[in-house]
GROMACS .gro file of N, CA and C in nm:
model
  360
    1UNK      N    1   1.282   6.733   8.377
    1UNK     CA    2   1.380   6.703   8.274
    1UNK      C    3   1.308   6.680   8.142
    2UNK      N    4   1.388   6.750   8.048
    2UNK     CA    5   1.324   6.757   7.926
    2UNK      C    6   1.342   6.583   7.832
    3UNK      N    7   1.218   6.514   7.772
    3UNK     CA    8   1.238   6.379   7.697
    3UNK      C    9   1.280   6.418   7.601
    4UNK      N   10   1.422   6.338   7.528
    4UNK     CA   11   1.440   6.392   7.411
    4UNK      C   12   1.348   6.478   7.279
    5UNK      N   13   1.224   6.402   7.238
    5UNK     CA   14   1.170   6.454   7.141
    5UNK      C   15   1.064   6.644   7.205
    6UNK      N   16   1.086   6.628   7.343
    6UNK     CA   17   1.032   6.814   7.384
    6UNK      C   18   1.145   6.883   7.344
    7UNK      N   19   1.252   6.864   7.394
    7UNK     CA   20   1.370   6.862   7.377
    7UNK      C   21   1.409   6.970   7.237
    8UNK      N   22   1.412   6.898   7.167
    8UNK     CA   23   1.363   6.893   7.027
    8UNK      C   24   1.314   7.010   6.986
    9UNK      N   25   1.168   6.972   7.039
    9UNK     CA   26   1.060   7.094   6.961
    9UNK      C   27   1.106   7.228   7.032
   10UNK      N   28   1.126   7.231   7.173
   10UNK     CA   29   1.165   7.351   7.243
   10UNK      C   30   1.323   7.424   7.193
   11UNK      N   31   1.400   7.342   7.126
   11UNK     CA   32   1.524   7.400   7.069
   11UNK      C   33   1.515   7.466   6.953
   12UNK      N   34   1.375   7.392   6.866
   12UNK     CA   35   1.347   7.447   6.728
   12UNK      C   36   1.256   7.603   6.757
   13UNK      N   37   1.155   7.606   6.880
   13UNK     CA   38   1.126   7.710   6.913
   13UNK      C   39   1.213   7.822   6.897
   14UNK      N   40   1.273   7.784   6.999
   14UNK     CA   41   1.376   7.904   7.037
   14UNK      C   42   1.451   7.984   6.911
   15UNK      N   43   1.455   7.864   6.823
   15UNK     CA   44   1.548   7.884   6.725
   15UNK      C   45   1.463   7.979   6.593
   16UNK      N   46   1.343   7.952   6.629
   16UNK     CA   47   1.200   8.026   6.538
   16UNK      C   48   1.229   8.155   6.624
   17UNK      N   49   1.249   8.169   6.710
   17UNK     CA   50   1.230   8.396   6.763
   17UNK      C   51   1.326   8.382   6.676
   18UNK      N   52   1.483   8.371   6.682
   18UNK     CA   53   1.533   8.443   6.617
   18UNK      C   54   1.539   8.474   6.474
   19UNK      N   55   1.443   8.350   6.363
   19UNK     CA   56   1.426   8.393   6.247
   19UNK      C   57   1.309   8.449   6.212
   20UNK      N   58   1.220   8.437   6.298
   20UNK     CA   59   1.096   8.470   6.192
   20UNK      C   60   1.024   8.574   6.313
   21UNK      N   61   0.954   8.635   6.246
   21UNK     CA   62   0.819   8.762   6.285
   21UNK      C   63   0.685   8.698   6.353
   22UNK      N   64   0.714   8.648   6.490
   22UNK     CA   65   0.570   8.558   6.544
   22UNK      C   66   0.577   8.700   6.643
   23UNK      N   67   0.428   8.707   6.609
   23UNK     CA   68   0.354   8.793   6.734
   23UNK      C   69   0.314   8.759   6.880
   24UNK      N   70   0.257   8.597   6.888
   24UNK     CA   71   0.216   8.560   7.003
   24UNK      C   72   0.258   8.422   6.990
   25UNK      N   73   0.286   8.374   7.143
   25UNK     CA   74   0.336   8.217   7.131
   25UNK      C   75   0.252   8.187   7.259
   26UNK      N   76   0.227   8.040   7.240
   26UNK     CA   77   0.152   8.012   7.411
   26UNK      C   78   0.237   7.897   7.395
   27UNK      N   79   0.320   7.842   7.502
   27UNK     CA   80   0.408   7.725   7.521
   27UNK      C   81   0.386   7.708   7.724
   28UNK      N   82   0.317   7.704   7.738
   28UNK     CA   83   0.276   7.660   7.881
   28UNK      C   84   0.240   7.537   7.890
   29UNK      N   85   0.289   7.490   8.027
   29UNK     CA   86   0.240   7.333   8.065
   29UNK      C   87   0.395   7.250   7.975
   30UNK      N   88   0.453   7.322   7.939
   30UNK     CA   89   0.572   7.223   7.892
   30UNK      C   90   0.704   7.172   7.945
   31UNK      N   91   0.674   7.153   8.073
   31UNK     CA   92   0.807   7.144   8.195
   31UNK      C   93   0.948   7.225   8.145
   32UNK      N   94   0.922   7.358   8.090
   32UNK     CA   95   1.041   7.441   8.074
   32UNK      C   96   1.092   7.495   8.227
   33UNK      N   97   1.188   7.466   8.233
   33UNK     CA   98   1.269   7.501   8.378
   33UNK      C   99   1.339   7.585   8.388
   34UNK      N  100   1.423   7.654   8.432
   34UNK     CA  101   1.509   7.739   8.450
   34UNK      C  102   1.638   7.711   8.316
   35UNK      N  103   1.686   7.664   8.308
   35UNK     CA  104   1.760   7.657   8.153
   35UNK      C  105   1.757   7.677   8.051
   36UNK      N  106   1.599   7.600   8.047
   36UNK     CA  107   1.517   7.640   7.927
   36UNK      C  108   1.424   7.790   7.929
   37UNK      N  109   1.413   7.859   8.057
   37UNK     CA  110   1.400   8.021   8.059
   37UNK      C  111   1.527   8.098   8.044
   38UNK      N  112   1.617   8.041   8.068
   38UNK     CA  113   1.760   8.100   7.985
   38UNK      C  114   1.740   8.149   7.877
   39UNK      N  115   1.739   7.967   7.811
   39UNK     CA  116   1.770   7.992   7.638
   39UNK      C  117   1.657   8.086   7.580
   40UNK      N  118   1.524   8.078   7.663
   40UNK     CA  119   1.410   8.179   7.598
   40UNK      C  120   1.464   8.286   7.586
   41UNK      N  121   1.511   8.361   7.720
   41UNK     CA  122   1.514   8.454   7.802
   41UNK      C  123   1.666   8.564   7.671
   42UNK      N  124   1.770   8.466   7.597
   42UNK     CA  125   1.871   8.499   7.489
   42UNK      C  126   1.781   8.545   7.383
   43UNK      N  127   1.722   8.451   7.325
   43UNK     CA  128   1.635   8.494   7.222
   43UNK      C  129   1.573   8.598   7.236
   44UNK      N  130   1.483   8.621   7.296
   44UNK     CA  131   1.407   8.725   7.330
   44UNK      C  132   1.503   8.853   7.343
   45UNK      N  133   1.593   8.837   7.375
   45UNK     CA  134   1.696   8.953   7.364
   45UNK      C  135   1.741   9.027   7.187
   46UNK      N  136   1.675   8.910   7.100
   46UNK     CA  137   1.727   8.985   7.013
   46UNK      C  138   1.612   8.968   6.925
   47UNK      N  139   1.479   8.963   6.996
   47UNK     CA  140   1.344   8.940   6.840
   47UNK      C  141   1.283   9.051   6.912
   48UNK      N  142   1.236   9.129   6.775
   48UNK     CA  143   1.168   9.218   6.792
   48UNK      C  144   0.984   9.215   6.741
   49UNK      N  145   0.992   9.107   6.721
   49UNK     CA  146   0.813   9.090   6.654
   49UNK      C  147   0.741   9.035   6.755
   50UNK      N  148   0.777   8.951   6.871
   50UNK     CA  149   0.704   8.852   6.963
   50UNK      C  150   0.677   8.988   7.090
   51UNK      N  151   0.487   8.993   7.036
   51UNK     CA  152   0.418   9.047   7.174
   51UNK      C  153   0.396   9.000   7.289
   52UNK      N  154   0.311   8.880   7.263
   52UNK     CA  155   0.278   8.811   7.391
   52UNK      C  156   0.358   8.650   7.374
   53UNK      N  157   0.374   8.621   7.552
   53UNK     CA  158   0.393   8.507   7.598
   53UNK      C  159   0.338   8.451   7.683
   54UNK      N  160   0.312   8.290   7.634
   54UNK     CA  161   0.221   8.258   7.759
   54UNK      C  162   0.325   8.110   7.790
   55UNK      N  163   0.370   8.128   7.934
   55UNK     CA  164   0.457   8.057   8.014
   55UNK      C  165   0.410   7.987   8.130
   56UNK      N  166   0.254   8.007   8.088
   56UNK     CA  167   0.219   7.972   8.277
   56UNK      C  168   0.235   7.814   8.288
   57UNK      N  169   0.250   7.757   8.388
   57UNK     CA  170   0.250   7.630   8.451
   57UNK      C  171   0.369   7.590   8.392
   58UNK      N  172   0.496   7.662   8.397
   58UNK     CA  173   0.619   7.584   8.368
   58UNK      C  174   0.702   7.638   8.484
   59UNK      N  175   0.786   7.538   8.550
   59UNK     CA  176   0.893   7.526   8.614
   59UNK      C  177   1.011   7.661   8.631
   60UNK      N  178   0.983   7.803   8.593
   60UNK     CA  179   1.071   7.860   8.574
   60UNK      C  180   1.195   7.861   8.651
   61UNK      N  181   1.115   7.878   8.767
   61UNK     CA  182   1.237   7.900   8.930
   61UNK      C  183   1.263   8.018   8.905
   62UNK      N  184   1.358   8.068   9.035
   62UNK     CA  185   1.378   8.198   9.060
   62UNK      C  186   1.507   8.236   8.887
   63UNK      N  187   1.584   8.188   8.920
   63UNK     CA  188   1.722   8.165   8.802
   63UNK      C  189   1.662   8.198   8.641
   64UNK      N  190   1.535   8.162   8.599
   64UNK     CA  191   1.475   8.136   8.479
   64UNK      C  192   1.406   8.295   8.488
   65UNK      N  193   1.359   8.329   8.589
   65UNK     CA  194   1.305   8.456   8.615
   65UNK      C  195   1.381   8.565   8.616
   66UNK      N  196   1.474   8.529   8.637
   66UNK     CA  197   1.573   8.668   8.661
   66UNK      C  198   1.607   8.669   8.516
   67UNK      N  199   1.639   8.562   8.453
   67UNK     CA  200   1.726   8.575   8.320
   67UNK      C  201   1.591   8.649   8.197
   68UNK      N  202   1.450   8.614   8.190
   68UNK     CA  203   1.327   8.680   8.173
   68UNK      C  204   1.401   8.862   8.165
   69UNK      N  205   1.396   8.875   8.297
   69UNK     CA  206   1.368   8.987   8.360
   69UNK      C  207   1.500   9.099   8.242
   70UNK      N  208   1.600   8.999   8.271
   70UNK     CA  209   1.729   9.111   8.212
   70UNK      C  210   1.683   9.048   8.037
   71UNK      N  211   1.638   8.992   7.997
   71UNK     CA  212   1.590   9.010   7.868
   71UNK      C  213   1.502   9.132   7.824
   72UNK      N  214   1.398   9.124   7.910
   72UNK     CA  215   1.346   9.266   7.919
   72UNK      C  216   1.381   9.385   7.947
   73UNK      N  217   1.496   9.434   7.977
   73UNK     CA  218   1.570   9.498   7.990
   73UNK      C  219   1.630   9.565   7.843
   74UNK      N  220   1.609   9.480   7.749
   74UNK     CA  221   1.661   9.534   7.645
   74UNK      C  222   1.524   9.458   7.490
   75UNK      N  223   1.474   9.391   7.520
   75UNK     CA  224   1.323   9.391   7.416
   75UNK      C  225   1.242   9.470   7.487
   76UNK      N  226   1.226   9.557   7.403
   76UNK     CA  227   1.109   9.631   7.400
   76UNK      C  228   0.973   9.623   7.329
   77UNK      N  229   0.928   9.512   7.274
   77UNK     CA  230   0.827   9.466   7.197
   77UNK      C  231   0.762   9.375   7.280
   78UNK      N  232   0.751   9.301   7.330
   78UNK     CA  233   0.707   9.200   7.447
   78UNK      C  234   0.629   9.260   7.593
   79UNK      N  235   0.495   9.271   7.507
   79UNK     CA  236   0.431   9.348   7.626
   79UNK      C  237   0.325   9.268   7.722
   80UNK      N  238   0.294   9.145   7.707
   80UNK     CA  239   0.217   9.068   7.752
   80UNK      C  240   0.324   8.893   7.807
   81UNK      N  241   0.299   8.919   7.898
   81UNK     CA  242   0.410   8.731   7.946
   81UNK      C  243   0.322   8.712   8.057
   82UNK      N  244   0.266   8.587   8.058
   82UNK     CA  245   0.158   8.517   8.122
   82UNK      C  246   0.278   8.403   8.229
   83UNK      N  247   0.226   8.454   8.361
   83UNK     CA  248   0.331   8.399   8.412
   83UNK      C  249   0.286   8.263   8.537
   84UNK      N  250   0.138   8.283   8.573
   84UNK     CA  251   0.094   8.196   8.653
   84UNK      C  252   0.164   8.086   8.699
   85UNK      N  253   0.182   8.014   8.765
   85UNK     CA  254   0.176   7.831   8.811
   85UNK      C  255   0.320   7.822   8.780
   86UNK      N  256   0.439   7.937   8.818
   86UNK     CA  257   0.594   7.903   8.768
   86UNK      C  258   0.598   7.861   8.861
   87UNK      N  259   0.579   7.835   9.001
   87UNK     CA  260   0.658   7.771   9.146
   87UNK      C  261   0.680   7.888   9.233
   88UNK      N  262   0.781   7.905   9.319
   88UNK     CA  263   0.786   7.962   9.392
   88UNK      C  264   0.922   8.086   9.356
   89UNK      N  265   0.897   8.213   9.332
   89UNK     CA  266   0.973   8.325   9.327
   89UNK      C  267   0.978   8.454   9.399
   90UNK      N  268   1.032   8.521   9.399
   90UNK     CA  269   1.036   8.636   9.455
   90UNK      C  270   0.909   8.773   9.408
   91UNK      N  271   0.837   8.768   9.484
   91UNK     CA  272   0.745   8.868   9.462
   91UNK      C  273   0.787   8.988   9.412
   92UNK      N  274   0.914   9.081   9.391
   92UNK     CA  275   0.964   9.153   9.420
   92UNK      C  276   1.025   9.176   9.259
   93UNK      N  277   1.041   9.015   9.215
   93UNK     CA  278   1.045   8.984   9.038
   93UNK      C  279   0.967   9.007   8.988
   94UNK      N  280   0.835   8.943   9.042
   94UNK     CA  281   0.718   8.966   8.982
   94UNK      C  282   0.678   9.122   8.920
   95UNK      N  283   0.672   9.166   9.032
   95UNK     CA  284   0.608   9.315   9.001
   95UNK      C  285   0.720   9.389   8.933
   96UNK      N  286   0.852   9.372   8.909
   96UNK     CA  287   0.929   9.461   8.836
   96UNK      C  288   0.928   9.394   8.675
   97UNK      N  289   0.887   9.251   8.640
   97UNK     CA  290   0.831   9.247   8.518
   97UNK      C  291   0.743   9.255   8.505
   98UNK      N  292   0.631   9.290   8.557
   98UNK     CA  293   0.511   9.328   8.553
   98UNK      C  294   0.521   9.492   8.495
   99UNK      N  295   0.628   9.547   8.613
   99UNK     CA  296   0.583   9.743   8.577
   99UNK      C  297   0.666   9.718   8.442
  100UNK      N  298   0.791   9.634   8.390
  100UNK     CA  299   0.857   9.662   8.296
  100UNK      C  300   0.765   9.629   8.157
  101UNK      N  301   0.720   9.535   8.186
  101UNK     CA  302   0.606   9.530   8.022
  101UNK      C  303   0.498   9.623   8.008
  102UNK      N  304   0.449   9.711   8.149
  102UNK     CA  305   0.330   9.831   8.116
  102UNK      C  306   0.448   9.956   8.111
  103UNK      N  307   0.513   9.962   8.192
  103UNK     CA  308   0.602  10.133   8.187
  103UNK      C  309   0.782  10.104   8.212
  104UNK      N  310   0.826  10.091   8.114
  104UNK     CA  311   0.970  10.068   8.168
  104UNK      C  312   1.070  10.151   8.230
  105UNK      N  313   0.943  10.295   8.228
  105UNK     CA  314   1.048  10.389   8.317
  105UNK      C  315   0.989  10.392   8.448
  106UNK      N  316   0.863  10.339   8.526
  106UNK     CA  317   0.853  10.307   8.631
  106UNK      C  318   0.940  10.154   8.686
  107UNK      N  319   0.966  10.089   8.620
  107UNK     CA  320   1.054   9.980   8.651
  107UNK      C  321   1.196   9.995   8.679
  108UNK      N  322   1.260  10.110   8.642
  108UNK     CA  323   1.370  10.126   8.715
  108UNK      C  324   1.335  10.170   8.864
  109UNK      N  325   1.230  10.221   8.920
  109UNK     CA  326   1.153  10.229   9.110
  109UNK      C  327   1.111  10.125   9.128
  110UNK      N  328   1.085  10.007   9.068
  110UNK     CA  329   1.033   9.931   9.091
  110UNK      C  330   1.045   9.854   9.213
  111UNK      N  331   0.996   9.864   9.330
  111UNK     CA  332   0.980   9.802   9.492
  111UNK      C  333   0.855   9.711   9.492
  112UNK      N  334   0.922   9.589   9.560
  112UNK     CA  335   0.823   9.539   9.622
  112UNK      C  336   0.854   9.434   9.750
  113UNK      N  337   0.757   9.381   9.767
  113UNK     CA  338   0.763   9.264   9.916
  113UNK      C  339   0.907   9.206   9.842
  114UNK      N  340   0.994   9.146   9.961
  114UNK     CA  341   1.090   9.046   9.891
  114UNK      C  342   1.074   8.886   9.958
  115UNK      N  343   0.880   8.891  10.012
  115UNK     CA  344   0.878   8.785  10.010
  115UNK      C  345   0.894   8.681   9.911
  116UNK      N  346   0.881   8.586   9.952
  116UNK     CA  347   0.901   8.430   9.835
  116UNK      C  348   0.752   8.364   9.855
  117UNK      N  349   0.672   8.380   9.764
  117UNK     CA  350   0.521   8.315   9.742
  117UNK      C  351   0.530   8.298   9.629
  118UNK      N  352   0.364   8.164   9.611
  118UNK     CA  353   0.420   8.129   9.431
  118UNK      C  354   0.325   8.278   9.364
  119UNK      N  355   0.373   8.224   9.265
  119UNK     CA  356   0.276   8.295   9.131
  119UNK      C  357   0.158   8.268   9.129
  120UNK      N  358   0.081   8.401   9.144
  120UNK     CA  359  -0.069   8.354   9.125
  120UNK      C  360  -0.148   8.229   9.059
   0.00000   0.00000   0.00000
C-alpha cells in the first residue's frame, strides 16, 4: 500500500508521460502494485517519447502485467521494460512482452510455458 506522500510522487509521474518527452525512467523498488501498473500501463498508451522502463522489484502481479502488455499493444516507442523481482506471473506474459518490444509482428505467435514462476 502506497504512504500518502509515494502516493503523490507516483501520481505526478504518471501525470509527467503524458506531458512531457522523457526518454528513460527507472522507478523500481517503489511498491507499485497492480493499480499502480494500470495507471502506468494508460499513460503509456498515449506517450510516444518514453524508451526505456525500469520496473524491477515492484509488486506488479499478474493484473498489472496484463494491463503493461495491452499498452503495448498500441505504444510503439517503448522498447526496453526491465521487469525482474515483479512476483509471481505467467511465463507465457513474459515472453509475449518480451517478443512485443524486439518484433511486434512475432508477438502476435507469441507461445509459451503457461507455467506460473517468478520473474527472473
Amino acid at each position: 500500500l502506497f504512504c500518502p506522500r509515494v502516493l503523490c510522487r507516483w501520481m505526478c509521474f504518471v501525470s509527467s508521460l503524458h506531458m512531457h518527452a522523457h526518454s528513460r525512467h527507472r522507478i523500481y523498488h517503489n511498491g507499485i502494485g497492480a493499480a499502480g501498473a494500470v495507471a502506468l500501463a494508460e499513460a503509456l498508451k498515449v506517450n510516444a517519447a518514453l524508451t526505456a522502463l525500469d520496473l524491477r522489484l515492484n509488486p506488479l502481479q499478474q493484473e498489472g502485467l496484463e494491463a503493461l502488455c495491452e499498452a503495448l499493444k498500441i505504444n510503439n516507442t517503448l522498447t526496453k521494460l526491465e521487469l525482474d523481482g515483479i512476483g509471481y506471473v505467467r511465463l507465457e506474459l513474459l515472453t509475449l512482452i518480451d517478443n512485443m518490444l524486439h518484433d511486434p509482428v512475432r508477438a502476435a505467435r507469441a507461445s509459451g510455458e503457461s507455467d506460473t514462476k517468478p520473474a527472473r
